[in-house]
């Protein structure tokens, strides 16, 4: 399953060619090239690792569970949840979003433990927000730690590609050093486990979720554009699901980590591996590219909402 240095080199060149072809076709900008972390981990089969969360009749498994479609129609949305809880690791899904008019629709890929800790839960969110123009989906990221729901740490981005035309990878690194949100392996946001964040840093085991649901009241233009079911059912497709790192052993109350070891001289341990505990210069350039061109909201710039900004806003550049 794990790539050697050589095949990694070839797959990277292959991916950059693909990226170029796609961007020429859609006339979208070409992002800086970065190492492909998603290539390092096995793809999971749905039924072995996930269970239905809600809306079973609106979940479609294809190719023995290598692909999953989540649907939203008038009667229900749908969602799935990991069977295990995880305490640090690398989590990823390739997602293709509903095309056509999608205002009010939210597709989420996230981690949470709100069912276990209703009063002091942790959460790491990717939320894709629908739009009335098909290519204008927005990406919202958010982090809650230990019940910090009074402080929304949202950041929002436009995407540099049409997320309804192809699958794109949405991934999270979560370890004791930092949380990194990545899109097609390009970091879009880093949340350091710094002194300032320590009380709001997700530090308890979480499950992984994916859902599609009706968020008419807030998702698009603050709720001015509700879901229009004339354009339904809305279908979000998932594949290349990855969860690697430490599962949580409930009875022992401790993490169970699969030490992935070395491959082609590269560490592939998402919990303590060199490539996962800090960002490379290449990744920082990638993140700067995304944030300077495509980020349109950061809570750290919202003085109306936060006359006194949360303390971590002083640390990084936002
Ligand atoms: C699904 O799994 C079955 C049994 O393991 C196998 O025979 C079949 O070829 C698989 N189908 C696909 C599309 O992978
Ligand atoms: C998390 O919240 C609990 C209860 O609200 C509190 O006892 C604990 O000290 C908090 N942990 C951190 C790291 O702030
Ligand atoms: C989880 O912990 C229990 C109790 O210590 C142990 O018996 C069990 O083997 C552990 N599970 C795994 C999968 O290691
Ligand atoms: C996170 O910490 C690293 C190492 O101290 C630093 O280089 C980086 O700028 C920090 N990131 C943010 C977003 O503050």
Short mmCIF file of C-alpha atoms and ligand atoms in Angstrom, two decimals:
data_model
loop_
_atom_site.label_atom_id
_atom_site.label_comp_id
_atom_site.label_asym_id
_atom_site.label_seq_id
_atom_site.Cartn_x
_atom_site.Cartn_y
_atom_site.Cartn_z
CA UNK A 1 0.00 0.00 0.00
CA UNK A 2 2.78 2.41 0.85
CA UNK A 3 4.71 4.08 -1.92
CA UNK A 4 8.46 3.82 -2.18
CA UNK A 5 10.54 6.91 -2.92
CA UNK A 6 10.64 6.02 -6.62
CA UNK A 7 6.97 5.41 -7.16
CA UNK A 8 6.31 8.49 -5.06
CA UNK A 9 8.44 10.49 -7.48
CA UNK A 10 6.52 9.13 -10.45
CA UNK A 11 3.14 9.59 -8.85
CA UNK A 12 4.07 13.17 -7.99
CA UNK A 13 5.07 13.92 -11.59
CA UNK A 14 1.93 12.17 -12.77
CA UNK A 15 -0.20 14.24 -10.39
CA UNK A 16 1.38 17.51 -11.49
CA UNK A 17 0.71 16.62 -15.15
CA UNK A 18 -2.86 15.77 -14.25
CA UNK A 19 -3.21 19.01 -12.32
CA UNK A 20 -1.95 20.93 -15.32
CA UNK A 21 -4.34 19.17 -17.69
CA UNK A 22 -7.27 19.82 -15.40
CA UNK A 23 -6.37 23.45 -14.86
CA UNK A 24 -6.01 24.06 -18.58
CA UNK A 25 -9.39 22.50 -19.15
CA UNK A 26 -11.09 24.58 -16.45
CA UNK A 27 -8.80 27.53 -16.87
CA UNK A 28 -8.10 27.61 -13.16
CA UNK A 29 -4.82 28.69 -11.57
CA UNK A 30 -2.11 26.07 -10.97
CA UNK A 31 -1.21 25.68 -7.28
CA UNK A 32 2.42 25.29 -6.15
CA UNK A 33 3.44 21.63 -6.06
CA UNK A 34 3.62 19.91 -2.67
CA UNK A 35 4.37 16.40 -1.41
CA UNK A 36 1.34 14.13 -1.66
CA UNK A 37 0.55 12.93 1.87
CA UNK A 38 -2.66 11.22 0.74
CA UNK A 39 -0.55 8.78 -1.35
CA UNK A 40 1.00 7.35 1.81
CA UNK A 41 -2.04 5.70 3.35
CA UNK A 42 -4.34 2.83 2.41
CA UNK A 43 -7.87 3.50 1.17
CA UNK A 44 -10.52 2.08 3.45
CA UNK A 45 -13.54 -0.02 2.57
CA UNK A 46 -16.72 1.61 3.78
CA UNK A 47 -18.50 -1.25 5.56
CA UNK A 48 -15.45 -2.33 7.53
CA UNK A 49 -14.67 1.07 8.94
CA UNK A 50 -17.83 3.20 8.81
CA UNK A 51 -21.47 2.84 9.88
CA UNK A 52 -24.67 4.69 8.98
CA UNK A 53 -25.22 7.81 11.06
CA UNK A 54 -28.62 8.82 9.64
CA UNK A 55 -30.67 8.66 6.43
CA UNK A 56 -29.77 5.02 5.55
CA UNK A 57 -32.03 5.03 2.48
CA UNK A 58 -30.10 8.00 1.10
CA UNK A 59 -26.70 6.28 1.34
CA UNK A 60 -25.51 4.38 -1.73
CA UNK A 61 -22.47 2.10 -1.58
CA UNK A 62 -20.76 1.43 -4.91
CA UNK A 63 -17.90 -0.95 -5.89
CA UNK A 64 -18.12 -2.91 -2.64
CA UNK A 65 -17.91 0.20 -0.55
CA UNK A 66 -14.93 1.87 -2.24
CA UNK A 67 -17.32 4.66 -3.23
CA UNK A 68 -20.18 6.08 -1.19
CA UNK A 69 -22.87 8.52 -2.31
CA UNK A 70 -24.63 10.64 0.29
CA UNK A 71 -27.95 12.11 -0.84
CA UNK A 72 -30.16 14.91 0.35
CA UNK A 73 -33.78 14.99 -0.78
CA UNK A 74 -36.95 16.51 0.62
CA UNK A 75 -37.33 13.67 3.12
CA UNK A 76 -33.80 13.52 4.59
CA UNK A 77 -30.10 14.16 4.39
CA UNK A 78 -27.67 11.37 5.22
CA UNK A 79 -24.39 10.69 6.95
CA UNK A 80 -21.87 8.10 8.06
CA UNK A 81 -19.57 7.78 11.05
CA UNK A 82 -16.36 5.86 11.77
CA UNK A 83 -16.79 2.74 13.88
CA UNK A 84 -13.67 3.61 15.89
CA UNK A 85 -12.68 6.76 17.70
CA UNK A 86 -9.24 8.19 17.00
CA UNK A 87 -6.71 10.04 19.09
CA UNK A 88 -4.42 11.78 16.59
CA UNK A 89 -3.66 10.84 13.01
CA UNK A 90 -4.32 11.62 9.35
CA UNK A 91 -7.88 11.68 8.02
CA UNK A 92 -8.88 12.16 4.41
CA UNK A 93 -11.70 11.82 1.89
CA UNK A 94 -11.91 12.52 -1.82
CA UNK A 95 -15.22 14.29 -2.41
CA UNK A 96 -17.16 15.31 -5.51
CA UNK A 97 -19.89 17.82 -4.76
CA UNK A 98 -23.41 18.09 -6.18
CA UNK A 99 -23.43 20.06 -9.41
CA UNK A 100 -26.12 22.52 -10.43
CA UNK A 101 -27.94 24.86 -8.03
CA UNK A 102 -26.91 23.91 -4.48
CA UNK A 103 -27.69 26.94 -2.29
CA UNK A 104 -28.46 25.97 1.31
CA UNK A 105 -26.79 22.55 1.00
CA UNK A 106 -23.88 21.66 3.31
CA UNK A 107 -21.52 18.73 2.79
CA UNK A 108 -19.35 18.15 5.85
CA UNK A 109 -16.29 16.01 6.58
CA UNK A 110 -15.43 16.41 10.23
CA UNK A 111 -14.27 14.96 13.52
CA UNK A 112 -16.18 15.32 16.75
CA UNK A 113 -16.84 13.75 20.15
CA UNK A 114 -20.03 15.65 21.00
CA UNK A 115 -21.90 12.37 21.56
CA UNK A 116 -19.42 11.38 24.29
CA UNK A 117 -18.69 14.83 25.76
CA UNK A 118 -21.85 16.90 25.19
CA UNK A 119 -20.66 19.75 27.44
CA UNK A 120 -16.98 19.99 26.56
CA UNK A 121 -16.66 18.45 23.13
CA UNK A 122 -13.91 18.83 20.53
CA UNK A 123 -14.43 19.28 16.82
CA UNK A 124 -12.41 19.77 13.60
CA UNK A 125 -14.56 20.72 10.59
CA UNK A 126 -14.49 20.89 6.84
CA UNK A 127 -17.84 22.30 5.70
CA UNK A 128 -18.55 22.80 2.03
CA UNK A 129 -21.26 25.40 1.52
CA UNK A 130 -23.48 25.29 -1.56
CA UNK A 131 -24.19 28.19 -3.85
CA UNK A 132 -26.65 29.33 -6.49
CA UNK A 133 -23.87 29.39 -9.08
CA UNK A 134 -22.55 25.90 -9.51
CA UNK A 135 -18.82 26.52 -9.24
CA UNK A 136 -18.97 28.88 -6.31
CA UNK A 137 -18.96 26.38 -3.47
CA UNK A 138 -17.14 27.81 -0.44
CA UNK A 139 -15.00 25.90 2.03
CA UNK A 140 -15.37 26.66 5.71
CA UNK A 141 -12.95 25.30 8.32
CA UNK A 142 -13.45 25.42 12.07
CA UNK A 143 -12.00 24.11 15.32
CA UNK A 144 -13.58 23.72 18.75
CA UNK A 145 -11.75 22.40 21.80
CA UNK A 146 -13.14 21.34 25.14
CA UNK A 147 -16.52 23.00 24.56
CA UNK A 148 -15.19 26.32 23.20
CA UNK A 149 -18.40 26.79 21.19
CA UNK A 150 -18.71 30.41 22.32
CA UNK A 151 -15.75 31.26 20.08
CA UNK A 152 -16.26 30.37 16.41
CA UNK A 153 -12.83 30.04 14.82
CA UNK A 154 -14.10 29.94 11.23
CA UNK A 155 -12.00 30.55 8.15
CA UNK A 156 -13.56 30.53 4.68
CA UNK A 157 -12.03 29.96 1.26
CA UNK A 158 -13.01 29.86 -2.36
CA UNK A 159 -11.64 26.83 -4.21
CA UNK A 160 -9.20 27.13 -7.13
CA UNK A 161 -11.06 24.41 -9.06
CA UNK A 162 -14.60 23.32 -9.85
CA UNK A 163 -15.34 20.94 -6.93
CA UNK A 164 -18.36 19.47 -8.75
CA UNK A 165 -16.41 18.28 -11.83
CA UNK A 166 -13.92 15.86 -10.24
CA UNK A 167 -13.02 14.33 -6.88
CA UNK A 168 -10.75 16.47 -4.70
CA UNK A 169 -9.02 15.47 -1.48
CA UNK A 170 -9.91 17.09 1.83
CA UNK A 171 -7.54 16.01 4.62
CA UNK A 172 -6.72 16.77 8.24
CA UNK A 173 -3.50 16.20 10.18
CA UNK A 174 -4.25 16.18 13.92
CA UNK A 175 -1.51 15.48 16.45
CA UNK A 176 -0.20 17.04 19.63
CA UNK A 177 1.84 19.54 17.61
CA UNK A 178 -0.75 21.04 15.29
CA UNK A 179 -3.87 20.66 13.17
CA UNK A 180 -3.43 21.15 9.43
CA UNK A 181 -6.30 21.35 6.96
CA UNK A 182 -5.27 20.34 3.43
CA UNK A 183 -7.05 20.46 0.08
CA UNK A 184 -5.45 18.29 -2.62
CA UNK A 185 -2.49 18.05 -0.24
CA UNK A 186 -2.00 21.83 -0.09
CA UNK A 187 -2.27 23.14 3.46
CA UNK A 188 -4.94 25.84 3.71
CA UNK A 189 -4.80 26.35 7.48
CA UNK A 190 -2.57 25.48 10.42
CA UNK A 191 -3.68 25.63 14.05
CA UNK A 192 -0.70 25.24 16.37
CA UNK A 193 -1.02 23.59 19.77
CA UNK A 194 0.42 26.71 21.30
CA UNK A 195 0.09 28.15 24.78
CA UNK A 196 -2.59 30.51 23.48
CA UNK A 197 -4.68 27.67 21.99
CA UNK A 198 -4.10 25.16 24.79
CA UNK A 199 -7.57 25.46 26.33
CA UNK A 200 -9.37 25.29 23.00
CA UNK A 201 -7.19 22.63 21.32
CA UNK A 202 -8.99 19.34 20.51
CA UNK A 203 -7.38 16.91 22.96
CA UNK A 204 -9.80 14.01 23.41
CA UNK A 205 -10.56 11.07 21.10
CA UNK A 206 -12.95 11.83 18.24
CA UNK A 207 -14.99 9.96 15.63
CA UNK A 208 -14.90 10.86 11.92
CA UNK A 209 -18.15 11.90 10.25
CA UNK A 210 -19.42 12.78 6.82
CA UNK A 211 -22.83 14.27 6.17
CA UNK A 212 -25.02 16.11 3.69
CA UNK A 213 -27.81 18.22 5.10
CA UNK A 214 -30.18 21.14 4.66
CA UNK A 215 -28.67 24.28 6.18
CA UNK A 216 -31.13 26.67 4.50
CA UNK A 217 -31.08 28.99 7.49
CA UNK A 218 -27.34 29.89 7.29
CA UNK A 219 -25.22 28.25 4.60
CA UNK A 220 -25.63 30.63 1.67
CA UNK A 221 -25.64 34.42 1.99
CA UNK A 222 -26.50 34.07 5.68
CA UNK A 223 -29.65 32.08 4.90
CA UNK A 224 -31.06 34.28 2.12
CA UNK A 225 -30.88 31.38 -0.38
CA UNK A 226 -32.59 28.25 1.01
CA UNK A 227 -32.40 24.76 -0.52
CA UNK A 228 -34.51 24.44 -3.67
CA UNK A 229 -35.58 20.79 -3.95
CA UNK A 230 -36.49 21.26 -7.61
CA UNK A 231 -32.75 20.72 -8.18
CA UNK A 232 -32.56 17.64 -5.91
CA UNK A 233 -31.72 15.03 -4.99
CA UNK A 234 -28.33 16.51 -4.12
CA UNK A 235 -25.59 13.88 -4.33
CA UNK A 236 -22.11 14.11 -2.80
CA UNK A 237 -19.71 11.28 -3.75
CA UNK A 238 -16.91 10.01 -1.51
CA UNK A 239 -13.93 7.76 -2.21
CA UNK A 240 -10.32 7.20 -1.10
CA UNK A 241 -11.30 7.34 2.56
CA UNK A 242 -8.22 7.33 4.80
CA UNK A 243 -7.85 7.18 8.58
CA UNK A 244 -4.37 6.45 9.89
CA UNK A 245 -2.74 6.92 13.26
CA UNK A 246 -4.11 5.95 16.64
CA UNK A 247 -7.46 4.35 17.38
CA UNK A 248 -8.84 4.79 20.87
CA UNK A 249 -9.12 1.69 23.02
CA UNK A 250 -12.24 2.44 25.03
CA UNK A 251 -11.77 -0.23 27.69
CA UNK A 252 -8.15 0.64 28.31
CA UNK A 253 -8.62 4.36 27.93
CA UNK A 254 -5.51 4.80 25.82
CA UNK A 255 -4.58 5.18 22.17
CA UNK A 256 -3.55 2.21 20.08
CA UNK A 257 -1.12 3.43 17.45
CA UNK A 258 -0.08 1.57 14.35
CA UNK A 259 3.57 2.43 13.87
CA UNK A 260 3.80 2.74 10.14
CA UNK A 261 7.59 2.74 10.20
CA UNK A 262 9.77 3.92 7.35
CA UNK A 263 9.16 3.72 3.64
CA UNK A 264 11.76 4.79 1.11
CA UNK A 265 13.44 6.78 3.87
CA UNK A 266 10.32 8.81 4.48
CA UNK A 267 8.45 8.62 7.72
CA UNK A 268 4.78 7.92 7.28
CA UNK A 269 3.71 8.21 10.90
CA UNK A 270 1.12 10.99 11.01
CA UNK A 271 1.35 11.28 14.79
CA UNK A 272 5.09 11.78 15.34
CA UNK A 273 6.56 11.53 11.82
CA UNK A 274 8.83 14.38 10.72
CA UNK A 275 6.63 15.28 7.79
CA UNK A 276 3.57 15.52 9.98
CA UNK A 277 4.79 17.38 13.05
CA UNK A 278 5.81 20.48 11.12
CA UNK A 279 5.19 21.86 7.66
CA UNK A 280 7.87 21.83 4.98
CA UNK A 281 8.90 25.04 3.26
CA UNK A 282 7.08 23.80 0.16
CA UNK A 283 3.89 23.34 2.18
CA UNK A 284 4.25 26.80 3.70
CA UNK A 285 4.56 28.29 0.22
CA UNK A 286 1.45 26.35 -0.80
CA UNK A 287 -0.47 27.59 2.22
CA UNK A 288 0.59 31.17 1.59
CA UNK A 289 -0.60 30.84 -2.02
CA UNK A 290 -4.05 29.63 -0.94
CA UNK A 291 -4.50 32.11 1.88
CA UNK A 292 -3.39 35.16 -0.10
CA UNK A 293 -5.55 34.34 -3.14
CA UNK A 294 -8.58 32.42 -1.89
CA UNK A 295 -9.27 33.07 1.79
CA UNK A 296 -12.18 35.49 2.13
CA UNK A 297 -12.90 35.28 5.85
CA UNK A 298 -10.83 34.71 8.98
CA UNK A 299 -12.21 35.13 12.49
CA UNK A 300 -8.86 36.73 13.33
CA UNK A 301 -9.76 39.68 11.08
CA UNK A 302 -13.30 40.07 12.40
CA UNK A 303 -13.02 42.91 14.89
CA UNK A 304 -16.76 43.51 14.76
CA UNK A 305 -17.36 40.07 16.17
CA UNK A 306 -14.28 39.98 18.41
CA UNK A 307 -13.43 43.47 19.77
CA UNK A 308 -10.77 41.52 21.70
CA UNK A 309 -9.36 38.91 19.33
CA UNK A 310 -8.73 35.36 20.61
CA UNK A 311 -5.12 35.16 21.87
CA UNK A 312 -3.79 32.84 19.13
CA UNK A 313 -4.55 35.51 16.50
CA UNK A 314 -1.39 37.35 17.55
CA UNK A 315 0.81 34.36 16.67
CA UNK A 316 0.42 33.50 13.00
CA UNK A 317 -0.31 35.75 10.05
CA UNK A 318 -3.99 35.62 9.16
C1 LIG B 1 -16.83 -7.19 -4.46
O1 LIG B 1 -16.42 -8.19 -3.54
C2 LIG B 1 -16.68 -9.51 -3.97
C3 LIG B 1 -16.37 -10.47 -2.84
O2 LIG B 1 -15.23 -10.07 -2.12
C4 LIG B 1 -15.86 -9.77 -5.24
O3 LIG B 1 -16.12 -11.08 -5.72
C5 LIG B 1 -16.24 -8.74 -6.31
O4 LIG B 1 -15.43 -8.90 -7.44
C6 LIG B 1 -16.08 -7.32 -5.78
N1 LIG B 1 -16.62 -6.37 -6.76
C7 LIG B 1 -16.00 -5.23 -7.09
C8 LIG B 1 -16.69 -4.35 -8.07
O5 LIG B 1 -14.91 -4.91 -6.62
C1 LIG B 2 -11.78 21.05 29.83
O1 LIG B 2 -13.00 21.27 30.45
C2 LIG B 2 -13.13 20.59 31.70
C3 LIG B 2 -14.56 20.75 32.20
O2 LIG B 2 -15.25 21.78 31.60
C4 LIG B 2 -12.10 21.15 32.66
O3 LIG B 2 -12.18 20.49 33.91
C5 LIG B 2 -10.70 20.93 32.06
O4 LIG B 2 -9.71 21.52 32.89
C6 LIG B 2 -10.61 21.54 30.67
N1 LIG B 2 -9.35 21.16 30.05
C7 LIG B 2 -8.52 22.05 29.53
C8 LIG B 2 -7.29 21.50 28.88
O5 LIG B 2 -8.72 23.26 29.54
C1 LIG B 3 -7.97 -2.77 24.64
O1 LIG B 3 -7.67 -2.80 26.02
C2 LIG B 3 -8.08 -4.00 26.66
C3 LIG B 3 -7.89 -3.82 28.18
O2 LIG B 3 -6.58 -3.44 28.50
C4 LIG B 3 -7.29 -5.15 26.08
O3 LIG B 3 -7.67 -6.37 26.71
C5 LIG B 3 -7.54 -5.24 24.58
O4 LIG B 3 -6.75 -6.24 24.00
C6 LIG B 3 -7.25 -3.91 23.90
N1 LIG B 3 -7.70 -3.94 22.52
C7 LIG B 3 -6.85 -3.96 21.48
C8 LIG B 3 -7.47 -3.99 20.13
O5 LIG B 3 -5.66 -3.90 21.64
C1 LIG B 4 3.13 27.26 14.02
O1 LIG B 4 4.36 27.05 14.63
C2 LIG B 4 5.47 27.04 13.73
C3 LIG B 4 6.71 26.65 14.50
O2 LIG B 4 6.84 27.45 15.64
C4 LIG B 4 5.57 28.39 13.05
O3 LIG B 4 6.63 28.39 12.11
C5 LIG B 4 4.25 28.68 12.34
O4 LIG B 4 4.26 29.97 11.76
C6 LIG B 4 3.09 28.59 13.29
N1 LIG B 4 1.82 28.70 12.54
C7 LIG B 4 0.85 29.53 12.87
C8 LIG B 4 -0.37 29.50 12.01
O5 LIG B 4 0.91 30.30 13.81
#
